[in-house]
Coordinates of C-alpha atoms and ligand atoms in Angstrom, one line a residue:
X1 CA 12.3 3.7 29.9
X2 CA 13.8 6.5 27.7
X3 CA 11.9 7.9 24.8
X4 CA 13.0 6.6 21.4
X5 CA 13.8 9.5 19.0
X6 CA 13.3 9.3 15.3
X7 CA 15.7 11.0 12.8
X8 CA 15.4 14.7 12.1
X9 CA 13.0 15.6 9.2
X10 CA 11.3 12.2 9.5
X11 CA 8.2 12.1 7.3
X12 CA 5.1 11.3 9.3
X13 CA 1.8 10.8 7.7
X14 CA -1.0 8.5 6.5
X15 CA -1.6 6.8 3.2
X16 CA -4.8 6.5 1.2
X17 CA -6.0 5.3 -2.2
X18 CA -8.2 7.1 -4.6
X19 CA -10.8 4.3 -5.1
X20 CA -11.0 3.6 -1.4
X21 CA -11.9 7.1 -0.3
X22 CA -12.8 9.5 -3.1
X23 CA -16.3 8.4 -4.2
X24 CA -17.6 10.6 -7.1
X25 CA -17.1 7.6 -9.2
X26 CA -18.7 9.1 -12.3
X27 CA -18.4 12.8 -11.7
X28 CA -16.7 15.5 -13.7
X29 CA -15.9 13.3 -16.6
X30 CA -14.2 10.4 -14.8
X31 CA -14.3 7.1 -16.7
X32 CA -15.1 3.7 -15.1
X33 CA -12.3 1.6 -13.6
X34 CA -12.1 -2.2 -13.2
X35 CA -13.1 -1.8 -9.5
X36 CA -16.3 0.1 -10.5
X37 CA -17.1 -2.9 -12.6
X38 CA -15.9 -5.7 -10.3
X39 CA -17.6 -4.4 -7.2
X40 CA -20.9 -4.5 -8.9
X41 CA -20.6 -8.2 -9.7
X42 CA -22.7 -10.3 -7.2
X43 CA -20.7 -11.9 -4.5
X44 CA -17.4 -10.1 -5.2
X45 CA -17.6 -7.8 -2.2
X46 CA -18.6 -9.4 1.1
X47 CA -21.1 -6.8 2.2
X48 CA -22.4 -6.1 -1.3
X49 CA -21.0 -2.6 -1.2
X50 CA -18.9 -0.5 -3.6
X51 CA -16.9 2.7 -3.5
X52 CA -19.3 4.9 -5.5
X53 CA -19.4 7.3 -2.5
X54 CA -16.8 5.8 0.0
X55 CA -15.6 8.7 2.2
X56 CA -16.7 11.3 -0.3
X57 CA -13.2 12.7 -0.1
X58 CA -13.6 14.2 -3.6
X59 CA -15.9 16.8 -2.1
X60 CA -14.5 16.8 1.5
X61 CA -10.7 16.9 0.8
X62 CA -10.4 20.3 2.5
X63 CA -11.8 18.9 5.8
X64 CA -9.5 15.9 5.4
X65 CA -6.4 18.1 5.0
X66 CA -7.5 20.0 8.1
X67 CA -7.6 16.7 10.0
X68 CA -4.1 15.8 8.8
X69 CA -2.8 19.2 10.0
X70 CA -4.6 18.7 13.4
X71 CA -2.8 15.3 13.7
X72 CA 0.6 17.2 13.1
X73 CA 1.3 15.2 9.9
X74 CA 4.0 16.6 7.6
X75 CA 3.5 14.2 4.7
X76 CA 0.5 12.5 2.9
X77 CA 0.6 9.6 0.5
X78 CA -2.4 9.4 -1.8
X79 CA -3.1 7.9 -5.2
X80 CA -4.3 9.4 -8.4
X81 CA -7.2 7.8 -10.2
X82 CA -6.0 7.0 -13.7
X83 CA -9.6 7.1 -15.2
X84 CA -10.2 10.5 -13.7
X85 CA -7.3 11.8 -15.8
X86 CA -7.8 9.6 -18.8
X87 CA -11.3 8.2 -18.9
X88 CA -10.4 5.7 -21.6
X89 CA -7.0 5.1 -20.1
X90 CA -5.3 6.8 -23.1
X91 CA -6.2 9.6 -25.5
X92 CA -8.3 12.4 -24.4
X93 CA -7.3 14.1 -21.1
X94 CA -10.1 15.0 -18.7
X95 CA -9.1 18.4 -17.4
X96 CA -11.4 18.5 -14.3
X97 CA -9.6 15.3 -13.1
X98 CA -6.2 17.0 -13.2
X99 CA -7.7 20.1 -11.6
X100 CA -8.9 18.1 -8.6
X101 CA -5.4 16.8 -7.8
X102 CA -3.9 20.2 -8.5
X103 CA -6.1 21.7 -5.8
X104 CA -5.3 18.9 -3.5
X105 CA -1.6 19.3 -3.9
X106 CA -1.8 23.1 -3.3
X107 CA -4.0 22.5 -0.2
X108 CA -1.5 20.1 1.3
X109 CA 1.5 22.4 0.6
X110 CA -0.3 25.3 2.1
X111 CA -0.4 23.3 5.4
X112 CA 3.2 22.2 5.2
X113 CA 2.2 18.6 4.2
X114 CA 4.4 17.0 1.6
X115 CA 2.5 15.1 -1.1
X116 CA 3.7 11.6 -2.0
X117 CA 1.8 10.5 -5.1
X118 CA 1.1 7.0 -6.1
X119 CA 0.2 6.7 -9.7
X120 CA -1.4 3.2 -9.7
X121 CA -3.4 1.9 -6.7
X122 CA -5.4 -0.7 -8.6
X123 CA -8.1 1.3 -10.5
X124 CA -7.2 0.4 -14.1
X125 CA -9.4 2.2 -16.6
X126 CA -12.0 -0.3 -17.7
X127 CA -11.3 0.5 -21.4
X128 CA -7.7 -0.7 -20.9
X129 CA -8.9 -3.9 -19.3
X130 CA -11.2 -4.5 -22.2
X131 CA -8.1 -4.2 -24.4
X132 CA -6.3 -6.9 -22.4
X133 CA -5.4 -5.3 -19.1
X134 CA -2.1 -5.8 -17.4
X135 CA -1.3 -9.1 -19.3
X136 CA -1.2 -6.9 -22.4
X137 CA 2.1 -5.2 -22.9
X138 CA 0.6 -2.1 -24.4
X139 CA -0.8 -1.2 -21.0
X140 CA 2.7 -0.5 -19.9
X141 CA 3.2 2.3 -22.5
X142 CA -0.2 3.7 -21.7
X143 CA 0.8 3.9 -18.1
X144 CA 4.0 5.8 -18.9
X145 CA 2.1 8.3 -20.9
X146 CA -0.4 8.8 -18.0
X147 CA 2.6 9.3 -15.7
X148 CA 4.0 11.9 -18.1
X149 CA 0.7 13.8 -18.2
X150 CA 0.5 13.9 -14.4
X151 CA 4.1 15.0 -14.0
X152 CA 3.6 17.8 -16.5
X153 CA 0.8 19.2 -14.3
X154 CA 2.1 18.5 -10.8
X155 CA 5.8 18.1 -11.2
X156 CA 6.5 21.7 -10.5
X157 CA 5.4 21.1 -6.9
X158 CA 5.6 17.4 -6.2
X159 CA 8.9 15.6 -5.9
X160 CA 8.0 12.2 -4.3
X161 CA 6.5 9.8 -6.8
X162 CA 5.4 6.2 -6.5
X163 CA 4.7 4.2 -9.6
X164 CA 2.9 1.2 -8.3
X165 CA 1.3 0.0 -5.1
X166 CA 1.8 -3.7 -4.4
X167 CA 2.3 -5.3 -7.8
X168 CA 2.1 -8.6 -6.1
X169 CA -1.5 -8.0 -5.1
X170 CA -2.4 -6.7 -8.5
X171 CA -1.1 -9.7 -10.3
X172 CA -1.7 -12.6 -7.8
X173 CA -5.1 -11.5 -6.5
X174 CA -6.3 -9.8 -9.7
X175 CA -5.2 -12.6 -12.2
X176 CA -4.5 -15.8 -10.2
X177 CA -7.0 -16.1 -7.4
X178 CA -9.5 -13.6 -8.9
X179 CA -10.3 -12.2 -5.4
X180 CA -9.6 -8.6 -6.6
X181 CA -10.5 -6.8 -9.8
X182 CA -10.5 -7.7 -12.6
X183 CA -11.3 -11.1 -11.0
X184 CA -9.6 -13.3 -13.5
X185 CA -8.4 -16.8 -12.8
X186 CA -5.7 -16.8 -15.4
X187 CA -2.5 -18.5 -14.4
X188 CA -0.9 -17.8 -17.8
X189 CA -1.6 -14.1 -17.5
X190 CA -0.6 -13.7 -13.8
X191 CA 3.1 -13.3 -14.1
X192 CA 2.9 -11.6 -17.5
X193 CA 0.8 -9.0 -15.7
X194 CA 3.5 -8.7 -13.0
X195 CA 6.2 -8.3 -15.7
X196 CA 4.2 -5.7 -17.6
X197 CA 3.6 -3.8 -14.3
X198 CA 7.4 -3.8 -13.7
X199 CA 8.0 -2.6 -17.3
X200 CA 5.4 0.1 -16.8
X201 CA 7.2 1.1 -13.6
X202 CA 10.5 1.5 -15.5
X203 CA 8.9 3.4 -18.3
X204 CA 7.0 5.7 -16.0
X205 CA 10.1 6.4 -14.0
X206 CA 11.8 7.7 -17.2
X207 CA 8.7 9.8 -18.0
X208 CA 8.6 11.3 -14.5
X209 CA 12.3 12.1 -14.5
X210 CA 12.3 13.8 -17.8
X211 CA 9.0 15.6 -17.5
X212 CA 8.7 16.9 -13.9
X213 CA 10.1 20.4 -13.4
X214 CA 11.4 19.7 -9.9
X215 CA 13.8 16.7 -9.6
X216 CA 11.6 13.7 -9.3
X217 CA 12.4 11.1 -6.6
X218 CA 10.7 7.9 -7.7
X219 CA 10.0 4.7 -5.9
X220 CA 7.8 1.6 -6.0
X221 CA 5.8 0.2 -3.1
X222 CA 5.9 -3.5 -2.3
X223 CA 3.8 -5.5 0.1
X224 CA 6.4 -7.6 1.9
X225 CA 5.9 -10.3 4.5
X226 CA 8.4 -12.6 6.2
X227 CA 7.6 -16.2 5.6
X228 CA 8.3 -18.5 8.5
X229 CA 8.3 -22.3 8.5
X230 CA 5.8 -23.8 10.8
X231 CA 8.4 -26.1 12.3
X232 CA 12.2 -26.6 11.9
X233 CA 11.7 -29.5 9.5
X234 CA 13.6 -29.2 6.2
X235 CA 10.3 -29.7 4.3
X236 CA 8.6 -26.8 6.1
X237 CA 11.7 -24.6 5.6
X238 CA 11.7 -25.4 1.9
X239 CA 8.0 -24.6 1.6
X240 CA 8.6 -21.3 3.3
X241 CA 11.4 -20.4 1.0
X242 CA 9.3 -21.3 -2.1
X243 CA 6.5 -19.1 -0.9
X244 CA 9.0 -16.3 -0.2
X245 CA 10.0 -16.6 -3.8
X246 CA 6.5 -16.1 -5.0
X247 CA 5.4 -13.2 -2.8
X248 CA 8.6 -11.4 -1.9
X249 CA 11.6 -12.2 -4.1
X250 CA 9.7 -12.3 -7.4
X251 CA 8.8 -8.6 -6.7
X252 CA 12.1 -7.4 -5.2
X253 CA 14.7 -9.1 -7.5
X254 CA 13.7 -7.6 -10.8
X255 CA 13.8 -4.0 -9.4
X256 CA 17.1 -4.4 -7.7
X257 CA 18.9 -7.2 -9.7
X258 CA 17.2 -7.0 -13.1
X259 CA 16.2 -10.7 -13.0
X260 CA 13.6 -12.9 -11.6
X261 CA 14.6 -15.4 -8.9
X262 CA 15.9 -18.6 -10.5
X263 CA 14.2 -21.0 -8.1
X264 CA 10.8 -19.4 -8.5
X265 CA 11.2 -19.3 -12.3
X266 CA 12.0 -23.0 -12.4
X267 CA 9.2 -23.9 -10.1
X268 CA 6.6 -22.0 -12.1
X269 CA 8.3 -22.3 -15.5
X270 CA 5.2 -22.9 -17.6
X271 CA 3.5 -19.7 -16.4
X272 CA 6.5 -17.4 -16.4
X273 CA 6.3 -14.2 -18.5
X274 CA 7.6 -13.5 -21.9
X275 CA 10.4 -11.0 -21.6
X276 CA 11.7 -8.8 -24.5
X277 CA 15.3 -7.7 -24.9
X278 CA 16.0 -4.6 -22.9
X279 CA 13.1 -5.1 -20.5
X280 CA 15.1 -6.0 -17.5
X281 CA 17.4 -2.9 -17.9
X282 CA 14.4 -0.7 -18.0
X283 CA 12.9 -2.4 -14.9
X284 CA 16.0 -2.3 -12.8
X285 CA 17.0 1.3 -13.4
X286 CA 17.9 2.6 -10.0
X287 CA 15.0 3.8 -7.8
X288 CA 15.4 6.6 -5.4
X289 CA 13.5 4.8 -2.6
X290 CA 11.7 1.6 -1.8
X291 CA 8.2 1.8 -0.2
X292 CA 7.6 -1.0 2.2
X293 CA 4.0 -2.0 3.2
X294 CA 4.2 -4.2 6.2
X295 CA 1.2 -5.8 8.0
X296 CA 2.0 -9.4 9.0
X297 CA 3.9 -12.5 8.3
X298 CA 3.1 -15.9 6.8
X299 CA 3.7 -19.3 8.4
X300 CA 4.0 -22.2 6.0
X301 CA 4.1 -25.9 6.2
X302 CA 4.8 -28.5 3.6
X303 CA 1.8 -30.1 2.1
X304 CA 2.5 -33.1 -0.1
X305 CA -0.8 -32.5 -1.9
X306 CA -0.1 -29.1 -3.2
X307 CA 2.7 -28.3 -5.6
X308 CA 3.6 -25.1 -3.8
X309 CA 2.5 -24.3 -0.3
X310 CA 0.0 -24.5 2.4
X311 CA -0.5 -21.7 4.8
X312 CA -1.1 -22.5 8.5
X313 CA -2.0 -20.2 11.3
X314 CA 0.5 -19.3 13.9
X315 CA -0.1 -20.9 17.3
X316 CA -2.7 -18.8 19.2
X317 CA -0.4 -18.4 22.2
X318 CA 2.1 -16.4 20.1
X319 CA -0.3 -14.5 18.0
X320 CA -3.3 -12.3 18.0
X321 CA -5.6 -11.8 15.1
X322 CA -7.1 -8.5 14.0
X323 CA -9.8 -10.2 12.1
X324 CA -7.8 -10.4 8.9
X325 CA -4.3 -11.0 9.9
X326 CA -2.0 -12.1 12.6
X327 CA -0.4 -9.2 14.5
X328 CA 3.3 -9.8 14.4
X329 CA 5.4 -6.7 15.2
X330 CA 9.0 -8.2 15.0
X331 CA 8.3 -8.9 11.3
X332 CA 8.9 -5.3 10.4
X333 CA 12.4 -5.3 11.9
X334 CA 13.1 -8.6 10.2
X335 CA 11.9 -7.5 6.8
X336 CA 13.7 -4.2 7.0
X337 CA 17.1 -5.6 8.0
X338 CA 16.8 -8.3 5.4
X339 CA 16.0 -5.8 2.6
X340 CA 19.0 -3.8 3.7
X341 CA 21.3 -6.8 3.7
X342 CA 20.1 -8.3 0.4
X343 CA 19.1 -5.3 -1.7
X344 CA 20.7 -2.1 -0.2
X345 CA 18.0 0.4 -1.2
X346 CA 19.3 4.0 -0.9
X347 CA 16.2 5.1 1.0
X348 CA 13.1 3.4 2.4
X349 CA 9.7 4.7 3.5
X350 CA 7.2 2.6 5.4
X351 CA 4.4 3.4 3.0
X352 CA 1.7 1.4 4.8
X353 CA 1.3 -0.2 8.2
X354 CA -2.0 -0.7 10.0
X355 CA -4.6 -2.9 11.5
X356 CA -8.4 -3.3 11.1
X357 CA -10.1 -3.1 14.4
X358 CA -13.9 -3.4 14.9
X359 CA -14.1 0.2 16.1
X360 CA -17.2 1.9 17.5
X361 CA -17.8 5.3 19.2
X362 CA -18.4 5.3 22.9
X363 CA -21.2 7.0 24.8
X364 CA -19.1 10.1 25.3
X365 CA -18.2 10.5 21.6
X366 CA -14.6 9.1 22.0
X367 CA -13.3 6.1 20.1
X368 CA -10.9 4.1 22.3
X369 CA -9.0 2.0 19.8
X370 CA -6.4 0.8 22.3
X371 CA -5.6 -2.3 20.3
X372 CA -4.5 -0.1 17.3
X373 CA -2.3 2.1 19.7
X374 CA -0.7 -1.1 20.9
X375 CA -0.1 -2.2 17.3
X376 CA 1.3 1.1 16.4
X377 CA 3.6 1.3 19.4
X378 CA 4.9 -2.3 18.8
X379 CA 5.6 -1.5 15.1
X380 CA 7.2 1.9 15.8
X381 CA 9.5 0.3 18.3
X382 CA 10.6 -2.3 15.7
X383 CA 11.0 0.5 13.2
X384 CA 13.2 2.5 15.5
X385 CA 15.3 -0.7 16.2
X386 CA 15.8 -1.1 12.4
X387 CA 16.8 2.5 12.0
X388 CA 19.3 2.2 14.8
X389 CA 20.8 -0.8 13.0
X390 CA 21.4 1.5 10.0
X391 CA 18.4 0.8 7.8
X392 CA 17.8 4.1 6.0
X393 CA 14.1 4.7 6.7
X394 CA 13.1 8.3 6.2
X395 CA 9.4 8.2 7.0
X396 CA 6.3 6.3 8.2
X397 CA 2.8 6.4 6.7
X398 CA 0.0 4.8 8.6
X399 CA -2.6 2.8 6.8
X400 CA -4.8 4.7 6.8
X401 CA -6.2 8.2 7.4
X402 CA -9.9 7.4 7.2
X403 CA -11.9 4.2 7.6
X404 CA -12.7 3.3 4.0
X405 CA -13.6 0.7 1.4
X406 CA -11.5 -2.4 2.1
X407 CA -11.8 -4.0 -1.4
X408 CA -13.5 -7.4 -1.3
X409 CA -14.1 -7.0 2.5
X410 CA -16.3 -3.9 1.9
X411 CA -16.7 -1.4 4.7
X412 CA -16.5 -3.8 7.7
X413 CA -12.8 -3.6 8.5
X414 CA -11.9 -0.2 9.8
X415 CA -8.2 0.7 9.4
X416 CA -8.4 4.5 9.9
X417 CA -7.0 6.8 12.5
X418 CA -10.2 8.7 11.9
X419 CA -13.7 7.0 12.2
X420 CA -16.1 7.7 9.3
X421 CA -19.8 7.4 9.8
X422 CA -20.7 6.4 6.3
X423 CA -24.3 7.6 6.6
X424 CA -23.4 11.2 7.6
X425 CA -19.8 11.3 6.5
X426 CA -18.9 12.7 9.9
X427 CA -15.3 12.2 10.8
X428 CA -14.2 11.4 14.4
X429 CA -10.5 11.3 15.3
X430 CA -9.8 8.0 17.2
X431 CA -7.6 7.8 20.3
X432 CA -5.0 6.3 18.0
X433 CA -5.0 9.5 15.9
X434 CA -4.5 11.6 19.1
X435 CA -1.7 9.2 20.1
X436 CA 0.2 9.3 16.8
X437 CA -0.2 13.1 16.7
X438 CA 1.8 13.3 20.0
X439 CA 4.4 10.9 18.6
X440 CA 4.8 13.2 15.6
X441 CA 5.0 16.3 17.7
X442 CA 7.8 14.8 19.8
X443 CA 9.3 12.9 16.9
X444 CA 9.7 10.1 19.5
X445 CA 7.8 7.4 21.2
X446 CA 7.5 6.2 24.7
X447 CA 8.1 2.5 24.4
X448 CA 6.5 1.7 27.7
X449 CA 3.0 0.3 26.9
X450 CA 1.7 1.0 30.4
X451 CA -1.0 -1.3 31.8
X452 CA -2.5 -3.7 29.3
X453 CA -4.8 -1.9 26.8
X454 CA -4.5 1.5 28.5
X455 CA -2.1 3.8 26.7
X456 CA -0.5 6.4 28.9
Ligands
LIG1 O1 -6.4 -1.4 2.0 C1 -5.2 -2.0 1.6 C2 -4.5 -1.1 0.6 O2 -5.2 -0.7 -0.5 C3 -3.3 -1.8 0.1 N1 -2.5 -2.4 1.1 C4 -3.2 -3.1 2.2 C5 -4.3 -2.3 2.7 C6 -5.0 -3.1 3.8 O3 -5.5 -4.3 3.3

């Protein structure tokens, strides 16, 4: 089979998040975030851990950049910790926090790795949570000011900006199910939080564009999953469409159409947000690119006992589980072509895609994560297919560079291309890391999987 070539100048890299890798949770003037607080509450993180140290990236960033260069990466998506810059969320700036990211950006550029900065990857300053958090509209203006401060410092070198990572997860898991920080079960605040996140996205976009010295290209990252009905029955199809409204369309429509989906609004009317005049115009100002995080799909069936939905597992013969989620490669193609058809973003980046595998180092020091390679190949073939269909995807970021703190699952799931021994902080590049470095070098993949589990 012929190699599949990716477009010229394709961005290849990995994505990370400040709280999940940096550690140094209270160093150099950093303030506490909601995750510092939440992870300390008994029972909130399955292995009782937190990210006080994590991968110690705050001190080992130079080594981590060297690893990215060794893997041939030309781009890196990372997030900035808001409470490192503004310990109270607003007001006094913490200069050492800005200095850290300044050094990081310079270090990346010196190796020819383009920084893609995410401003919010879930570590809200605790002080802002105490003042009401995302359900409080004021948080949106504080976020815009934080964006301005960062752009003023880094906007002479950085051109790719992401306002938010996965507002659906922030609002639904943070304020509805309470599984993630701040851990509220607050249906009335859930969609208000989502609306304020969108508002903050629009306001921050204005701040970035007016402040950064180099023309800022700004996007937002959404976690998107196809939702399939468990059967062909009309009831299951309706259940799937309802769920699609809650997890996909509620987060796409405001950005692209300046309104929330009518069916979802009607369904959840009593908990829908309060919107002020002008909000939707701010929210739907054109973005430069959409970031797509793709992991898996949902399969839904109708349940007469629940108002909304009931999730069911896909039949085992058609699926494989990574421990957390079903592995479903075709979903990436399906999602991308659907986004293109319904929303027409000018540019798309795959900002996350990955799999947790129970990795371990073999007797010879190698880490043979063939399941991750298979996942990667399957997804990259689907991505190539979508690009061939005309979907304007300009880059791919694997989730993630280093094994790290996986939120309420603690350190057990390992998503990295690089294994981290948390006792010693030793990094070991996995076979998947070697594999993707070849793909990047060739800017192409060999779609032939070879014998099962053995990559060629
Ligand atoms: O680890 C997370 C990341 O922070 C956001 N997207 C999904 C990843 C895997 O669960």
